[in-house]
Amino acid sequence: MNNDLQDLFAFHAVVQAGGFREGARASGKSASSLSDAVRRAEARLGVRLLNRTTRSVAPTEAGARLLERLVPALAEVQAALDVVNGFRERPSGTLKLNVPLSAARLVLPGILTPFLKAFPEIKVEVIVEESFVDILAAGCDAGIRYDERLEQDMIAVPIGPRRQRFATAAAPAYLDIHGRPTHPRELLDHACLRGQFSSGLMPAWAFERDGEVVQVEPTGPLKVRIGGAVDLAVDAAVQGLGVIHLFEDWLEPYLASGALEPVLEPWWQTFSGPFLYYPGRRHLPAALKAFVGFVREGSG
């Protein structure tokens, strides 16, 4: 790969990671080599591509315009180079996955280790992010999301459990004091532990029984960012602070031990499981192709 192209890859890596040090960690190169590459690209093009401060870097208007055309082009270059990888005896390369925390916790543990043992020359990077992202623009090969959040032009492959439920639960001590709800609307009189996306959206709690669907938006003493802070809400529920509404598989250890007691179980809503999604390409990167085949085989 000539220096011009390497420098453009370096520029993309820095912007994608949000800094030279972060880009170095993500790309496996040194921060100084990335800085030199960006300077070379700027000198060659005759424009500044990045605004640099002591705390961050951001693309200039020229850099942003370049990125708009560069991201899909670099993806095609990488795909073209990866075609050669298909002639290797065993596939290699790095697979970058963008997934929500629920998938990282409940879906991937049973898949990644056997996959990496089966394909020892492949490396996997997992980026945990709750919001839906353009996986190509984010520098990822594939993502995991639920069907209501998939783009229509993506190829979707079932991954993990095909049916899941949201469970509602609270500590027995809390329920002994505040009572046990018999209808979802009674949760409006309870202390409920809510989750909120980074966008500010706070999803309602949905329930269903005998064709009746009920959505409630209860309040309570604790609200956490959906993602890394969810375990804080689980711990608070176990300690008797209030009622929690979360994936049944996530709460199962606490339900099994008795630390949490099911609430409104006949109303727990079932929904379809997640999908591995990726752009339709004629030539998939070897690592992604191997992973898709492994997932298909496991779900077959």
Tab-separated table of C-alpha atoms in Angstrom:
chain	number	residue	atom	x	y	z
A	1	MET	CA	0.000	0.000	0.000
A	2	ASN	CA	1.578	3.332	-1.018
A	3	ASN	CA	2.243	6.132	1.442
A	4	ASP	CA	-0.633	8.308	0.204
A	5	LEU	CA	-3.169	5.635	1.059
A	6	GLN	CA	-1.514	4.806	4.379
A	7	ASP	CA	-1.674	8.475	5.358
A	8	LEU	CA	-5.383	8.625	4.535
A	9	PHE	CA	-5.994	5.501	6.629
A	10	ALA	CA	-4.108	7.224	9.464
A	11	PHE	CA	-6.261	10.378	9.130
A	12	HIS	CA	-9.429	8.264	9.272
A	13	ALA	CA	-8.153	6.345	12.318
A	14	VAL	CA	-7.454	9.562	14.245
A	15	VAL	CA	-10.864	11.100	13.510
A	16	GLN	CA	-12.708	7.864	14.219
A	17	ALA	CA	-10.984	7.432	17.583
A	18	GLY	CA	-11.186	11.124	18.514
A	19	GLY	CA	-7.478	11.673	19.057
A	20	PHE	CA	-3.942	10.579	18.226
A	21	ARG	CA	-3.421	8.492	21.357
A	22	GLU	CA	-6.812	6.837	20.973
A	23	GLY	CA	-6.170	6.263	17.273
A	24	ALA	CA	-2.814	4.712	18.113
A	25	ARG	CA	-4.439	2.264	20.512
A	26	ALA	CA	-7.088	1.347	17.950
A	27	SER	CA	-4.726	0.986	14.985
A	28	GLY	CA	-1.707	-0.527	16.695
A	29	LYS	CA	0.535	2.312	15.506
A	30	SER	CA	2.292	4.994	17.524
A	31	ALA	CA	0.709	8.399	18.093
A	32	SER	CA	3.738	10.106	16.574
A	33	SER	CA	3.532	8.044	13.384
A	34	LEU	CA	-0.157	8.939	13.023
A	35	SER	CA	0.634	12.617	13.578
A	36	ASP	CA	3.382	12.491	10.927
A	37	ALA	CA	1.005	10.750	8.500
A	38	VAL	CA	-1.698	13.402	8.938
A	39	ARG	CA	0.848	16.191	8.472
A	40	ARG	CA	2.059	14.548	5.259
A	41	ALA	CA	-1.503	14.285	3.975
A	42	GLU	CA	-2.168	17.947	4.819
A	43	ALA	CA	1.044	19.035	3.077
A	44	ARG	CA	0.223	16.949	0.027
A	45	LEU	CA	-3.341	18.283	-0.222
A	46	GLY	CA	-2.454	21.847	0.724
A	47	VAL	CA	-5.212	22.187	3.340
A	48	ARG	CA	-5.530	21.634	7.063
A	49	LEU	CA	-7.554	18.469	7.788
A	50	LEU	CA	-7.647	18.581	11.586
A	51	ASN	CA	-8.134	21.251	14.204
A	52	ARG	CA	-5.840	20.303	17.066
A	53	THR	CA	-6.115	21.434	20.681
A	54	THR	CA	-4.398	20.158	23.796
A	55	ARG	CA	-7.540	18.153	24.647
A	56	SER	CA	-9.019	16.980	21.356
A	57	VAL	CA	-8.859	16.880	17.596
A	58	ALA	CA	-11.712	17.439	15.165
A	59	PRO	CA	-11.877	17.561	11.380
A	60	THR	CA	-11.915	20.929	9.681
A	61	GLU	CA	-14.625	21.599	7.098
A	62	ALA	CA	-12.226	20.339	4.418
A	63	GLY	CA	-11.420	17.282	6.530
A	64	ALA	CA	-15.102	16.530	7.089
A	65	ARG	CA	-15.827	16.777	3.361
A	66	LEU	CA	-12.903	14.483	2.628
A	67	LEU	CA	-14.145	11.953	5.163
A	68	GLU	CA	-17.584	11.831	3.531
A	69	ARG	CA	-15.990	10.441	0.369
A	70	LEU	CA	-13.097	8.689	2.053
A	71	VAL	CA	-14.919	6.319	4.418
A	72	PRO	CA	-16.717	4.239	1.773
A	73	ALA	CA	-13.636	4.348	-0.470
A	74	LEU	CA	-11.352	3.033	2.281
A	75	ALA	CA	-13.891	0.333	3.085
A	76	GLU	CA	-13.784	-0.781	-0.551
A	77	VAL	CA	-9.978	-0.757	-0.562
A	78	GLN	CA	-9.948	-2.878	2.595
A	79	ALA	CA	-12.488	-5.259	1.061
A	80	ALA	CA	-10.425	-5.530	-2.110
A	81	LEU	CA	-7.285	-6.341	-0.137
A	82	ASP	CA	-9.238	-8.856	1.883
A	83	VAL	CA	-10.201	-10.793	-1.235
A	84	VAL	CA	-6.629	-12.077	-1.244
A	85	ASN	CA	-7.154	-13.240	2.322
A	86	GLY	CA	-9.732	-15.688	0.976
A	87	PHE	CA	-6.935	-17.645	-0.674
A	88	ARG	CA	-5.247	-18.310	2.655
A	89	GLU	CA	-5.629	-21.721	4.198
A	90	ARG	CA	-7.170	-20.149	7.294
A	91	PRO	CA	-8.900	-16.744	7.421
A	92	SER	CA	-7.224	-13.984	9.387
A	93	GLY	CA	-7.709	-10.339	10.141
A	94	THR	CA	-9.573	-8.222	12.678
A	95	LEU	CA	-13.339	-8.258	13.102
A	96	LYS	CA	-14.826	-5.101	14.655
A	97	LEU	CA	-18.301	-5.459	16.159
A	98	ASN	CA	-20.551	-2.667	17.439
A	99	VAL	CA	-23.014	-4.032	19.990
A	100	PRO	CA	-25.267	-2.904	22.861
A	101	LEU	CA	-24.318	-3.903	26.390
A	102	SER	CA	-27.135	-6.473	26.499
A	103	ALA	CA	-25.545	-8.325	23.555
A	104	ALA	CA	-22.068	-8.095	25.066
A	105	ARG	CA	-23.407	-9.571	28.276
A	106	LEU	CA	-26.062	-12.036	27.114
A	107	VAL	CA	-25.245	-13.021	23.512
A	108	LEU	CA	-21.529	-12.848	22.770
A	109	PRO	CA	-20.120	-14.830	25.745
A	110	GLY	CA	-21.396	-18.111	24.310
A	111	ILE	CA	-20.188	-17.304	20.792
A	112	LEU	CA	-16.894	-15.403	20.816
A	113	THR	CA	-14.714	-17.863	22.697
A	114	PRO	CA	-15.580	-20.915	20.554
A	115	PHE	CA	-15.306	-18.752	17.427
A	116	LEU	CA	-11.830	-17.491	18.337
A	117	LYS	CA	-10.725	-21.014	19.214
A	118	ALA	CA	-11.965	-22.224	15.824
A	119	PHE	CA	-10.235	-19.336	14.002
A	120	PRO	CA	-7.034	-18.574	15.944
A	121	GLU	CA	-5.691	-16.140	13.321
A	122	ILE	CA	-8.690	-13.825	13.689
A	123	LYS	CA	-8.872	-11.072	16.300
A	124	VAL	CA	-12.116	-9.490	17.478
A	125	GLU	CA	-12.667	-5.960	18.755
A	126	VAL	CA	-15.989	-5.253	20.481
A	127	ILE	CA	-17.290	-1.698	20.800
A	128	VAL	CA	-20.210	-1.384	23.213
A	129	GLU	CA	-22.611	1.387	22.225
A	130	GLU	CA	-26.338	1.726	22.842
A	131	SER	CA	-27.236	4.158	20.064
A	132	PHE	CA	-27.714	2.957	16.508
A	133	VAL	CA	-24.679	3.902	14.416
A	134	ASP	CA	-23.543	3.767	10.825
A	135	ILE	CA	-21.209	0.825	11.266
A	136	LEU	CA	-19.093	1.705	8.231
A	137	ALA	CA	-18.657	5.309	9.338
A	138	ALA	CA	-17.776	4.002	12.814
A	139	GLY	CA	-15.098	1.775	11.303
A	140	CYS	CA	-16.865	-1.454	12.243
A	141	ASP	CA	-17.537	-4.533	10.134
A	142	ALA	CA	-20.851	-5.534	11.690
A	143	GLY	CA	-23.182	-4.813	14.570
A	144	ILE	CA	-25.799	-6.469	16.733
A	145	ARG	CA	-29.198	-4.826	17.184
A	146	TYR	CA	-32.878	-5.736	17.406
A	147	ASP	CA	-35.075	-5.762	14.303
A	148	GLU	CA	-36.822	-2.461	15.042
A	149	ARG	CA	-33.445	-0.711	14.899
A	150	LEU	CA	-32.069	-2.293	11.698
A	151	GLU	CA	-31.625	-0.384	8.478
A	152	GLN	CA	-33.435	-1.846	5.496
A	153	ASP	CA	-30.358	-2.126	3.284
A	154	MET	CA	-28.501	-4.285	5.811
A	155	ILE	CA	-28.171	-8.054	5.763
A	156	ALA	CA	-29.444	-9.453	9.062
A	157	VAL	CA	-28.594	-12.870	10.499
A	158	PRO	CA	-30.243	-14.186	13.695
A	159	ILE	CA	-27.778	-14.410	16.564
A	160	GLY	CA	-28.338	-15.579	20.127
A	161	PRO	CA	-31.721	-16.485	21.637
A	162	ARG	CA	-34.619	-16.114	19.232
A	163	ARG	CA	-37.163	-15.206	21.900
A	164	GLN	CA	-36.480	-13.015	24.921
A	165	ARG	CA	-38.528	-11.419	27.677
A	166	PHE	CA	-38.313	-8.352	29.826
A	167	ALA	CA	-38.687	-9.273	33.484
A	168	THR	CA	-39.956	-7.038	36.270
A	169	ALA	CA	-38.681	-7.712	39.771
A	170	ALA	CA	-37.985	-6.295	43.205
A	171	ALA	CA	-36.429	-7.427	46.458
A	172	PRO	CA	-38.822	-9.419	48.689
A	173	ALA	CA	-38.213	-6.936	51.514
A	174	TYR	CA	-39.346	-4.044	49.298
A	175	LEU	CA	-42.493	-5.906	48.247
A	176	ASP	CA	-43.286	-6.852	51.846
A	177	ILE	CA	-43.385	-3.149	52.722
A	178	HIS	CA	-44.944	-1.655	49.585
A	179	GLY	CA	-47.131	-4.488	48.338
A	180	ARG	CA	-47.088	-6.713	45.259
A	181	PRO	CA	-48.601	-5.159	42.102
A	182	THR	CA	-51.269	-7.196	40.287
A	183	HIS	CA	-51.589	-4.888	37.260
A	184	PRO	CA	-48.886	-2.866	35.433
A	185	ARG	CA	-50.629	0.440	36.174
A	186	GLU	CA	-50.084	-0.163	39.883
A	187	LEU	CA	-46.369	0.422	39.212
A	188	LEU	CA	-47.199	4.122	39.040
A	189	ASP	CA	-47.526	3.982	42.828
A	190	HIS	CA	-44.152	2.263	43.285
A	191	ALA	CA	-40.517	3.375	43.343
A	192	CYS	CA	-39.182	2.249	39.968
A	193	LEU	CA	-35.583	2.212	38.765
A	194	ARG	CA	-35.488	3.591	35.210
A	195	GLY	CA	-33.035	3.526	32.326
A	196	GLN	CA	-32.372	6.347	29.869
A	197	PHE	CA	-30.541	6.362	26.520
A	198	SER	CA	-27.826	8.935	25.816
A	199	SER	CA	-30.298	10.675	23.473
A	200	GLY	CA	-32.505	11.433	26.480
A	201	LEU	CA	-35.146	8.880	25.496
A	202	MET	CA	-36.461	6.940	28.477
A	203	PRO	CA	-38.307	3.868	27.132
A	204	ALA	CA	-41.660	3.044	28.654
A	205	TRP	CA	-42.172	-0.281	30.399
A	206	ALA	CA	-44.291	-2.528	28.170
A	207	PHE	CA	-46.473	-5.423	29.312
A	208	GLU	CA	-48.836	-7.802	27.544
A	209	ARG	CA	-51.429	-10.347	28.674
A	210	ASP	CA	-54.229	-12.047	26.732
A	211	GLY	CA	-53.881	-9.571	23.893
A	212	GLU	CA	-53.938	-6.511	26.165
A	213	VAL	CA	-50.848	-4.331	25.816
A	214	VAL	CA	-50.077	-1.813	28.557
A	215	GLN	CA	-47.276	0.740	28.613
A	216	VAL	CA	-46.430	2.663	31.757
A	217	GLU	CA	-43.884	5.336	32.597
A	218	PRO	CA	-43.340	5.023	36.341
A	219	THR	CA	-41.075	7.248	38.391
A	220	GLY	CA	-38.597	6.524	41.126
A	221	PRO	CA	-35.500	7.553	43.026
A	222	LEU	CA	-32.899	6.319	40.511
A	223	LYS	CA	-32.363	6.826	36.785
A	224	VAL	CA	-29.295	5.352	35.041
A	225	ARG	CA	-27.799	5.590	31.561
A	226	ILE	CA	-28.696	2.461	29.595
A	227	GLY	CA	-25.397	0.671	29.112
A	228	GLY	CA	-22.626	0.509	31.670
A	229	ALA	CA	-24.700	1.904	34.564
A	230	VAL	CA	-27.437	-0.740	34.398
A	231	ASP	CA	-25.738	-2.934	37.001
A	232	LEU	CA	-26.026	-0.041	39.440
A	233	ALA	CA	-29.809	-0.199	39.083
A	234	VAL	CA	-29.756	-3.984	39.525
A	235	ASP	CA	-27.740	-3.626	42.742
A	236	ALA	CA	-30.174	-0.969	43.976
A	237	ALA	CA	-33.111	-3.298	43.301
A	238	VAL	CA	-31.419	-6.127	45.195
A	239	GLN	CA	-30.885	-3.756	48.134
A	240	GLY	CA	-34.591	-2.939	48.219
A	241	LEU	CA	-34.650	0.512	46.633
A	242	GLY	CA	-37.397	-0.271	44.136
A	243	VAL	CA	-38.700	-2.198	41.118
A	244	ILE	CA	-36.543	-2.958	38.072
A	245	HIS	CA	-37.536	-3.879	34.493
A	246	LEU	CA	-34.793	-5.579	32.479
A	247	PHE	CA	-33.892	-8.575	30.301
A	248	GLU	CA	-34.993	-11.772	32.029
A	249	ASP	CA	-31.619	-13.419	31.305
A	250	TRP	CA	-29.858	-10.509	33.000
A	251	LEU	CA	-31.935	-10.842	36.156
A	252	GLU	CA	-32.075	-14.659	36.172
A	253	PRO	CA	-29.222	-15.201	38.699
A	254	TYR	CA	-30.952	-12.877	41.187
A	255	LEU	CA	-34.348	-14.459	40.577
A	256	ALA	CA	-32.873	-17.941	41.029
A	257	SER	CA	-31.159	-17.005	44.302
A	258	GLY	CA	-34.235	-15.250	45.687
A	259	ALA	CA	-32.468	-11.893	45.904
A	260	LEU	CA	-35.169	-10.594	43.561
A	261	GLU	CA	-38.780	-11.703	43.331
A	262	PRO	CA	-40.735	-11.742	40.052
A	263	VAL	CA	-43.371	-9.019	39.725
A	264	LEU	CA	-46.280	-9.225	37.263
A	265	GLU	CA	-44.785	-12.326	35.607
A	266	PRO	CA	-47.987	-13.174	33.647
A	267	TRP	CA	-47.574	-9.770	31.984
A	268	TRP	CA	-43.938	-10.135	30.907
A	269	GLN	CA	-43.690	-9.276	27.229
A	270	THR	CA	-41.901	-11.573	24.789
A	271	PHE	CA	-39.993	-10.164	21.799
A	272	SER	CA	-37.761	-11.491	19.028
A	273	GLY	CA	-34.051	-11.893	19.646
A	274	PRO	CA	-31.189	-9.849	18.178
A	275	PHE	CA	-29.584	-9.922	14.752
A	276	LEU	CA	-26.039	-9.664	13.483
A	277	TYR	CA	-26.207	-7.050	10.713
A	278	TYR	CA	-23.725	-5.901	8.092
A	279	PRO	CA	-23.719	-4.099	4.727
A	280	GLY	CA	-24.390	-6.187	1.653
A	281	ARG	CA	-21.086	-6.511	-0.161
A	282	ARG	CA	-19.937	-8.734	-2.942
A	283	HIS	CA	-16.747	-9.584	-1.071
A	284	LEU	CA	-17.008	-9.788	2.697
A	285	PRO	CA	-13.811	-9.337	4.728
A	286	ALA	CA	-12.487	-12.794	5.576
A	287	ALA	CA	-12.936	-12.361	9.333
A	288	LEU	CA	-16.552	-11.229	8.921
A	289	LYS	CA	-17.301	-13.986	6.432
A	290	ALA	CA	-15.975	-16.577	8.898
A	291	PHE	CA	-18.022	-15.080	11.740
A	292	VAL	CA	-21.235	-14.963	9.703
A	293	GLY	CA	-20.747	-18.610	8.725
A	294	PHE	CA	-20.061	-19.553	12.344
A	295	VAL	CA	-23.221	-17.758	13.543
A	296	ARG	CA	-25.356	-19.290	10.791
A	297	GLU	CA	-24.070	-22.754	11.620
A	298	GLY	CA	-24.787	-22.252	15.308
A	299	SER	CA	-28.336	-21.065	14.684
A	300	GLY	CA	-29.148	-23.710	12.124
